[in-house]
Amino acid sequence: MNTCIIIGRLTRDPMAGTTRGTSNYTKFSVAVDRDYKNAEGDRPVDFFDVICWGKLAEVCANNLTKGRLVCVSGSMYSSSYKDDQDKTHRSWSIRANTVDFLDSKKSAGTEESPAPPPSDNDVPF
């Protein structure tokens, strides 16, 4: 089973695009605090790359901005490539099934707007 759930804040505005096959996607990064403090009293932070597809991608692209608090549920997947020195590099990302907005645009520092419509992939907890 490959399931991942994270809660954190967007580190930058989402980047939306379309594949050659005309599939919509949106990418963003989420900063997630760890559940402990280090020796200096700070919480370490992990950064997760997230990709959404289809209608969910459209909703995220139109409603999310840097600083928004989200809960992302999906699955982890890896990608790899070879650099100029023929060394293989691997990265991990989350393919989102659901993205729940946990704050309002107003609390994230932008104008208030109506909540986005639920996606076809929303599953209540």
JSON list of C-alpha atoms in Angstrom, two decimals:
[
{"chain": "A", "resi": 1, "resn": "MET", "atom": "CA", "xyz": [0.00, 0.00, 0.00]},
{"chain": "A", "resi": 2, "resn": "ASN", "atom": "CA", "xyz": [1.34, 3.42, -0.93]},
{"chain": "A", "resi": 3, "resn": "THR", "atom": "CA", "xyz": [-0.49, 6.21, 0.93]},
{"chain": "A", "resi": 4, "resn": "CYS", "atom": "CA", "xyz": [0.87, 9.51, 2.16]},
{"chain": "A", "resi": 5, "resn": "ILE", "atom": "CA", "xyz": [-0.88, 12.32, 4.08]},
{"chain": "A", "resi": 6, "resn": "ILE", "atom": "CA", "xyz": [0.85, 15.62, 4.85]},
{"chain": "A", "resi": 7, "resn": "ILE", "atom": "CA", "xyz": [-0.28, 18.92, 6.36]},
{"chain": "A", "resi": 8, "resn": "GLY", "atom": "CA", "xyz": [1.74, 22.04, 5.73]},
{"chain": "A", "resi": 9, "resn": "ARG", "atom": "CA", "xyz": [2.05, 25.37, 3.94]},
{"chain": "A", "resi": 10, "resn": "LEU", "atom": "CA", "xyz": [2.81, 26.06, 0.28]},
{"chain": "A", "resi": 11, "resn": "THR", "atom": "CA", "xyz": [6.35, 27.37, -0.17]},
{"chain": "A", "resi": 12, "resn": "ARG", "atom": "CA", "xyz": [5.50, 29.20, -3.42]},
{"chain": "A", "resi": 13, "resn": "ASP", "atom": "CA", "xyz": [2.57, 29.81, -5.75]},
{"chain": "A", "resi": 14, "resn": "PRO", "atom": "CA", "xyz": [1.50, 26.70, -7.71]},
{"chain": "A", "resi": 15, "resn": "MET", "atom": "CA", "xyz": [2.73, 26.19, -11.27]},
{"chain": "A", "resi": 16, "resn": "ALA", "atom": "CA", "xyz": [0.04, 24.99, -13.68]},
{"chain": "A", "resi": 17, "resn": "GLY", "atom": "CA", "xyz": [0.54, 23.45, -17.09]},
{"chain": "A", "resi": 18, "resn": "THR", "atom": "CA", "xyz": [-0.79, 21.11, -19.73]},
{"chain": "A", "resi": 19, "resn": "THR", "atom": "CA", "xyz": [0.88, 18.02, -21.15]},
{"chain": "A", "resi": 20, "resn": "ARG", "atom": "CA", "xyz": [1.15, 17.42, -24.89]},
{"chain": "A", "resi": 21, "resn": "GLY", "atom": "CA", "xyz": [-1.84, 15.11, -24.49]},
{"chain": "A", "resi": 22, "resn": "THR", "atom": "CA", "xyz": [-3.81, 18.10, -23.07]},
{"chain": "A", "resi": 23, "resn": "SER", "atom": "CA", "xyz": [-3.95, 16.78, -19.49]},
{"chain": "A", "resi": 24, "resn": "ASN", "atom": "CA", "xyz": [-3.98, 19.58, -16.90]},
{"chain": "A", "resi": 25, "resn": "TYR", "atom": "CA", "xyz": [-1.52, 19.44, -14.03]},
{"chain": "A", "resi": 26, "resn": "THR", "atom": "CA", "xyz": [-0.47, 21.68, -11.15]},
{"chain": "A", "resi": 27, "resn": "LYS", "atom": "CA", "xyz": [2.75, 21.42, -9.14]},
{"chain": "A", "resi": 28, "resn": "PHE", "atom": "CA", "xyz": [3.55, 22.97, -5.78]},
{"chain": "A", "resi": 29, "resn": "SER", "atom": "CA", "xyz": [5.78, 22.40, -2.76]},
{"chain": "A", "resi": 30, "resn": "VAL", "atom": "CA", "xyz": [4.61, 21.99, 0.84]},
{"chain": "A", "resi": 31, "resn": "ALA", "atom": "CA", "xyz": [6.69, 22.68, 3.97]},
{"chain": "A", "resi": 32, "resn": "VAL", "atom": "CA", "xyz": [5.82, 20.31, 6.83]},
{"chain": "A", "resi": 33, "resn": "ASP", "atom": "CA", "xyz": [7.03, 20.79, 10.41]},
{"chain": "A", "resi": 34, "resn": "ARG", "atom": "CA", "xyz": [8.34, 17.70, 12.17]},
{"chain": "A", "resi": 35, "resn": "ASP", "atom": "CA", "xyz": [6.72, 16.73, 15.47]},
{"chain": "A", "resi": 36, "resn": "TYR", "atom": "CA", "xyz": [9.77, 17.50, 17.66]},
{"chain": "A", "resi": 37, "resn": "LYS", "atom": "CA", "xyz": [12.17, 20.34, 18.39]},
{"chain": "A", "resi": 38, "resn": "ASN", "atom": "CA", "xyz": [15.91, 20.13, 17.86]},
{"chain": "A", "resi": 39, "resn": "ALA", "atom": "CA", "xyz": [18.59, 21.15, 20.40]},
{"chain": "A", "resi": 40, "resn": "GLU", "atom": "CA", "xyz": [18.15, 24.82, 19.42]},
{"chain": "A", "resi": 41, "resn": "GLY", "atom": "CA", "xyz": [14.41, 24.64, 20.12]},
{"chain": "A", "resi": 42, "resn": "ASP", "atom": "CA", "xyz": [13.41, 24.79, 16.44]},
{"chain": "A", "resi": 43, "resn": "ARG", "atom": "CA", "xyz": [11.19, 22.36, 14.59]},
{"chain": "A", "resi": 44, "resn": "PRO", "atom": "CA", "xyz": [12.96, 20.86, 11.56]},
{"chain": "A", "resi": 45, "resn": "VAL", "atom": "CA", "xyz": [11.00, 21.20, 8.31]},
{"chain": "A", "resi": 46, "resn": "ASP", "atom": "CA", "xyz": [10.61, 18.74, 5.44]},
{"chain": "A", "resi": 47, "resn": "PHE", "atom": "CA", "xyz": [9.70, 19.89, 1.92]},
{"chain": "A", "resi": 48, "resn": "PHE", "atom": "CA", "xyz": [7.46, 17.79, -0.33]},
{"chain": "A", "resi": 49, "resn": "ASP", "atom": "CA", "xyz": [6.84, 18.29, -4.04]},
{"chain": "A", "resi": 50, "resn": "VAL", "atom": "CA", "xyz": [3.21, 17.66, -4.99]},
{"chain": "A", "resi": 51, "resn": "ILE", "atom": "CA", "xyz": [1.54, 17.17, -8.39]},
{"chain": "A", "resi": 52, "resn": "CYS", "atom": "CA", "xyz": [-2.21, 17.21, -9.09]},
{"chain": "A", "resi": 53, "resn": "TRP", "atom": "CA", "xyz": [-3.98, 16.17, -12.29]},
{"chain": "A", "resi": 54, "resn": "GLY", "atom": "CA", "xyz": [-7.27, 16.98, -14.01]},
{"chain": "A", "resi": 55, "resn": "LYS", "atom": "CA", "xyz": [-10.03, 18.89, -12.21]},
{"chain": "A", "resi": 56, "resn": "LEU", "atom": "CA", "xyz": [-8.10, 18.83, -8.92]},
{"chain": "A", "resi": 57, "resn": "ALA", "atom": "CA", "xyz": [-5.19, 20.55, -10.71]},
{"chain": "A", "resi": 58, "resn": "GLU", "atom": "CA", "xyz": [-7.51, 23.31, -11.94]},
{"chain": "A", "resi": 59, "resn": "VAL", "atom": "CA", "xyz": [-9.01, 23.89, -8.49]},
{"chain": "A", "resi": 60, "resn": "CYS", "atom": "CA", "xyz": [-5.56, 24.06, -6.87]},
{"chain": "A", "resi": 61, "resn": "ALA", "atom": "CA", "xyz": [-4.14, 26.37, -9.56]},
{"chain": "A", "resi": 62, "resn": "ASN", "atom": "CA", "xyz": [-7.08, 28.76, -9.21]},
{"chain": "A", "resi": 63, "resn": "ASN", "atom": "CA", "xyz": [-7.28, 28.85, -5.40]},
{"chain": "A", "resi": 64, "resn": "LEU", "atom": "CA", "xyz": [-3.89, 28.14, -3.82]},
{"chain": "A", "resi": 65, "resn": "THR", "atom": "CA", "xyz": [-1.12, 30.65, -3.19]},
{"chain": "A", "resi": 66, "resn": "LYS", "atom": "CA", "xyz": [2.14, 30.72, -1.26]},
{"chain": "A", "resi": 67, "resn": "GLY", "atom": "CA", "xyz": [1.53, 30.33, 2.47]},
{"chain": "A", "resi": 68, "resn": "ARG", "atom": "CA", "xyz": [-1.82, 28.50, 2.24]},
{"chain": "A", "resi": 69, "resn": "LEU", "atom": "CA", "xyz": [-2.31, 25.64, 4.71]},
{"chain": "A", "resi": 70, "resn": "VAL", "atom": "CA", "xyz": [-3.28, 22.36, 3.00]},
{"chain": "A", "resi": 71, "resn": "CYS", "atom": "CA", "xyz": [-3.76, 18.69, 3.73]},
{"chain": "A", "resi": 72, "resn": "VAL", "atom": "CA", "xyz": [-2.56, 16.55, 0.83]},
{"chain": "A", "resi": 73, "resn": "SER", "atom": "CA", "xyz": [-3.45, 12.89, 0.53]},
{"chain": "A", "resi": 74, "resn": "GLY", "atom": "CA", "xyz": [-1.95, 10.78, -2.22]},
{"chain": "A", "resi": 75, "resn": "SER", "atom": "CA", "xyz": [0.80, 8.35, -3.12]},
{"chain": "A", "resi": 76, "resn": "MET", "atom": "CA", "xyz": [4.57, 8.72, -3.28]},
{"chain": "A", "resi": 77, "resn": "TYR", "atom": "CA", "xyz": [6.39, 8.11, -6.55]},
{"chain": "A", "resi": 78, "resn": "SER", "atom": "CA", "xyz": [10.00, 8.43, -7.64]},
{"chain": "A", "resi": 79, "resn": "SER", "atom": "CA", "xyz": [11.64, 9.89, -10.73]},
{"chain": "A", "resi": 80, "resn": "SER", "atom": "CA", "xyz": [15.22, 9.55, -11.87]},
{"chain": "A", "resi": 81, "resn": "TYR", "atom": "CA", "xyz": [17.54, 11.12, -14.42]},
{"chain": "A", "resi": 82, "resn": "LYS", "atom": "CA", "xyz": [21.21, 11.01, -15.36]},
{"chain": "A", "resi": 83, "resn": "ASP", "atom": "CA", "xyz": [23.35, 14.13, -15.23]},
{"chain": "A", "resi": 84, "resn": "ASP", "atom": "CA", "xyz": [26.22, 15.13, -17.56]},
{"chain": "A", "resi": 85, "resn": "GLN", "atom": "CA", "xyz": [28.61, 12.90, -15.61]},
{"chain": "A", "resi": 86, "resn": "ASP", "atom": "CA", "xyz": [26.26, 9.91, -16.08]},
{"chain": "A", "resi": 87, "resn": "LYS", "atom": "CA", "xyz": [25.37, 9.93, -12.37]},
{"chain": "A", "resi": 88, "resn": "THR", "atom": "CA", "xyz": [21.78, 8.89, -11.60]},
{"chain": "A", "resi": 89, "resn": "HIS", "atom": "CA", "xyz": [19.71, 11.23, -9.42]},
{"chain": "A", "resi": 90, "resn": "ARG", "atom": "CA", "xyz": [16.38, 10.25, -7.84]},
{"chain": "A", "resi": 91, "resn": "SER", "atom": "CA", "xyz": [13.64, 12.47, -6.46]},
{"chain": "A", "resi": 92, "resn": "TRP", "atom": "CA", "xyz": [10.39, 11.71, -4.68]},
{"chain": "A", "resi": 93, "resn": "SER", "atom": "CA", "xyz": [7.04, 13.47, -5.07]},
{"chain": "A", "resi": 94, "resn": "ILE", "atom": "CA", "xyz": [3.45, 13.05, -3.97]},
{"chain": "A", "resi": 95, "resn": "ARG", "atom": "CA", "xyz": [0.75, 12.45, -6.59]},
{"chain": "A", "resi": 96, "resn": "ALA", "atom": "CA", "xyz": [-2.27, 14.05, -4.90]},
{"chain": "A", "resi": 97, "resn": "ASN", "atom": "CA", "xyz": [-5.64, 12.33, -4.75]},
{"chain": "A", "resi": 98, "resn": "THR", "atom": "CA", "xyz": [-7.15, 15.07, -2.56]},
{"chain": "A", "resi": 99, "resn": "VAL", "atom": "CA", "xyz": [-6.07, 18.52, -1.45]},
{"chain": "A", "resi": 100, "resn": "ASP", "atom": "CA", "xyz": [-8.06, 20.02, 1.41]},
{"chain": "A", "resi": 101, "resn": "PHE", "atom": "CA", "xyz": [-7.75, 23.76, 2.02]},
{"chain": "A", "resi": 102, "resn": "LEU", "atom": "CA", "xyz": [-7.34, 24.19, 5.79]},
{"chain": "A", "resi": 103, "resn": "ASP", "atom": "CA", "xyz": [-7.45, 27.98, 5.89]},
{"chain": "A", "resi": 104, "resn": "SER", "atom": "CA", "xyz": [-9.12, 30.77, 3.98]},
{"chain": "A", "resi": 105, "resn": "LYS", "atom": "CA", "xyz": [-7.46, 33.03, 1.44]},
{"chain": "A", "resi": 106, "resn": "LYS", "atom": "CA", "xyz": [-8.02, 35.88, 3.90]},
{"chain": "A", "resi": 107, "resn": "SER", "atom": "CA", "xyz": [-6.08, 34.18, 6.71]},
{"chain": "A", "resi": 108, "resn": "ALA", "atom": "CA", "xyz": [-3.25, 33.45, 4.26]},
{"chain": "A", "resi": 109, "resn": "GLY", "atom": "CA", "xyz": [-2.96, 37.17, 3.50]},
{"chain": "A", "resi": 110, "resn": "THR", "atom": "CA", "xyz": [-5.09, 37.45, 0.37]},
{"chain": "A", "resi": 111, "resn": "GLU", "atom": "CA", "xyz": [-8.65, 38.50, -0.34]},
{"chain": "A", "resi": 112, "resn": "GLU", "atom": "CA", "xyz": [-11.52, 36.34, 0.86]},
{"chain": "A", "resi": 113, "resn": "SER", "atom": "CA", "xyz": [-13.32, 34.30, -1.79]},
{"chain": "A", "resi": 114, "resn": "PRO", "atom": "CA", "xyz": [-15.83, 31.46, -1.78]},
{"chain": "A", "resi": 115, "resn": "ALA", "atom": "CA", "xyz": [-14.53, 27.99, -1.00]},
{"chain": "A", "resi": 116, "resn": "PRO", "atom": "CA", "xyz": [-13.57, 25.94, -4.05]},
{"chain": "A", "resi": 117, "resn": "PRO", "atom": "CA", "xyz": [-15.97, 23.27, -5.23]},
{"chain": "A", "resi": 118, "resn": "PRO", "atom": "CA", "xyz": [-15.13, 19.75, -4.05]},
{"chain": "A", "resi": 119, "resn": "SER", "atom": "CA", "xyz": [-13.17, 17.66, -6.51]},
{"chain": "A", "resi": 120, "resn": "ASP", "atom": "CA", "xyz": [-14.31, 14.32, -7.83]},
{"chain": "A", "resi": 121, "resn": "ASN", "atom": "CA", "xyz": [-11.50, 12.80, -5.77]},
{"chain": "A", "resi": 122, "resn": "ASP", "atom": "CA", "xyz": [-12.56, 14.24, -2.37]},
{"chain": "A", "resi": 123, "resn": "VAL", "atom": "CA", "xyz": [-13.11, 11.52, 0.20]},
{"chain": "A", "resi": 124, "resn": "PRO", "atom": "CA", "xyz": [-14.42, 12.49, 3.65]},
{"chain": "A", "resi": 125, "resn": "PHE", "atom": "CA", "xyz": [-12.44, 11.34, 6.67]}
]
